[in-house]
């Protein structure tokens, strides 16, 4: 076993034991303590790092490893140090104890994403101890605040310290690189190359206020209710982006079933619980989530509002908003609560080739395929704005049938120790060879 394989579980446990819950309102413990663990482990092997606190307690750690070939662009490897909160009463173990049981590390962050934080640390420590150097510059970043939009992490760093990312053209990070076993001779590894865009929209209807007992043909509550019902009930047509088309084609081929563009459901059935990651990537979605109107039973309010969580496909943003506008009608206006771009890159190039080669070297049954995720990561906006091409690649060889998607933000989140050991072997190859 290599040193990285030996220590990766221990590093992951150490990070899980630091509660870095992000409540999204600034009330949490922050990432400082987790960042201190990272810095201490780097310092132990002589690696200097930069610590940036964007607000009290909101810690980010960055370090750059110089490559042997300065003509090559740099690769960013980033992970976030915050986790979503965990309600201990729901769990079978203490979510912040980092318990190792039945070959798994249990705890909040085990897959999202202290697993990768630890793998990054273990591989970097190993490279440094052994005096090996990568070909290109590697920028390692452990970031704050991903779970609440990145304001104190990726957003702060890219806005105020862009020099840290100088020369970076590509990045790898969370929610991709995990395996789906088709049969013992074939494992698919899903690499994330696309993300849906996000449009949290506030819909507002203005009407004529008045007494609830009188005639009123301009009722804002009626108007917003109609608009929300139309949006919520809309049947969005299937629109296959290049990534989703490739994903479905590859899955169909792997399972030996036909690819019918008009009826892709049987293909999705084959991927089991992973459908939670990709099921919503075949079309736009717009789910009403909040309603806000009125204050008294017999008073018709002058205004009524609602919030819709919209997610649009890469390359089809205009079409999404055109449809939303026609559904809500001319009497309802829409404003953004939050708006974020969609991303899509092609599944090709030297980095993709290196990821495939590293996976195959450690798992001869590996077949890498691209996919689009319905949510978002730090690769969105901030790093994309710097012109960085981002991939979801946290290599994990998972046991057949493991419900990996449910681990994210889930109860009893856990990761196999062997998967982490596989991950550091793959990352070591990738980061050295690329
Ligand atoms: Zn995450």
PDB file of C-alpha atoms in Angstrom, residues 76 78 149 154-160 162 165 168-171 195 338-343 377-390:
ATOM      1  CA  UNK A  76      -7.014  23.468 -10.416  1.00  0.00           C
ATOM      2  CA  UNK A  78     -10.653  22.071  -5.574  1.00  0.00           C
ATOM      3  CA  UNK A 149     -23.440  29.632  -2.973  1.00  0.00           C
ATOM      4  CA  UNK A 154     -14.913  30.558  -4.648  1.00  0.00           C
ATOM      5  CA  UNK A 155     -16.646  33.888  -5.216  1.00  0.00           C
ATOM      6  CA  UNK A 156     -14.426  35.761  -2.773  1.00  0.00           C
ATOM      7  CA  UNK A 157     -11.192  34.220  -4.037  1.00  0.00           C
ATOM      8  CA  UNK A 158     -11.878  34.686  -7.726  1.00  0.00           C
ATOM      9  CA  UNK A 159     -12.977  38.295  -7.147  1.00  0.00           C
ATOM     10  CA  UNK A 160     -10.252  39.384  -4.711  1.00  0.00           C
ATOM     11  CA  UNK A 162      -7.533  35.990  -9.004  1.00  0.00           C
ATOM     12  CA  UNK A 165      -5.486  30.953 -10.202  1.00  0.00           C
ATOM     13  CA  UNK A 168      -5.373  27.772 -14.666  1.00  0.00           C
ATOM     14  CA  UNK A 169      -7.438  26.609 -17.635  1.00  0.00           C
ATOM     15  CA  UNK A 170      -9.066  23.455 -16.274  1.00  0.00           C
ATOM     16  CA  UNK A 171     -10.394  22.178 -12.966  1.00  0.00           C
ATOM     17  CA  UNK A 195     -24.558  21.413 -15.170  1.00  0.00           C
ATOM     18  CA  UNK A 338     -31.000  34.041  -7.890  1.00  0.00           C
ATOM     19  CA  UNK A 339     -29.796  33.365 -11.405  1.00  0.00           C
ATOM     20  CA  UNK A 340     -26.828  31.209 -12.358  1.00  0.00           C
ATOM     21  CA  UNK A 341     -25.494  30.018 -15.683  1.00  0.00           C
ATOM     22  CA  UNK A 342     -25.628  26.518 -17.113  1.00  0.00           C
ATOM     23  CA  UNK A 343     -22.378  24.824 -18.093  1.00  0.00           C
ATOM     24  CA  UNK A 377     -20.972  23.073  -7.931  1.00  0.00           C
ATOM     25  CA  UNK A 378     -18.225  25.682  -7.459  1.00  0.00           C
ATOM     26  CA  UNK A 379     -17.184  25.029 -11.059  1.00  0.00           C
ATOM     27  CA  UNK A 380     -20.127  27.197 -12.007  1.00  0.00           C
ATOM     28  CA  UNK A 381     -19.941  30.968 -12.429  1.00  0.00           C
ATOM     29  CA  UNK A 382     -16.816  31.857 -10.444  1.00  0.00           C
ATOM     30  CA  UNK A 383     -14.308  29.511 -12.025  1.00  0.00           C
ATOM     31  CA  UNK A 384     -16.199  29.510 -15.332  1.00  0.00           C
ATOM     32  CA  UNK A 385     -15.895  33.322 -15.296  1.00  0.00           C
ATOM     33  CA  UNK A 386     -12.123  32.933 -15.129  1.00  0.00           C
ATOM     34  CA  UNK A 387     -12.359  30.833 -18.276  1.00  0.00           C
ATOM     35  CA  UNK A 388     -11.740  27.568 -16.434  1.00  0.00           C
ATOM     36  CA  UNK A 389     -13.168  24.381 -17.949  1.00  0.00           C
ATOM     37  CA  UNK A 390     -14.470  22.319 -15.048  1.00  0.00           C
TER      38      UNK A 390
END
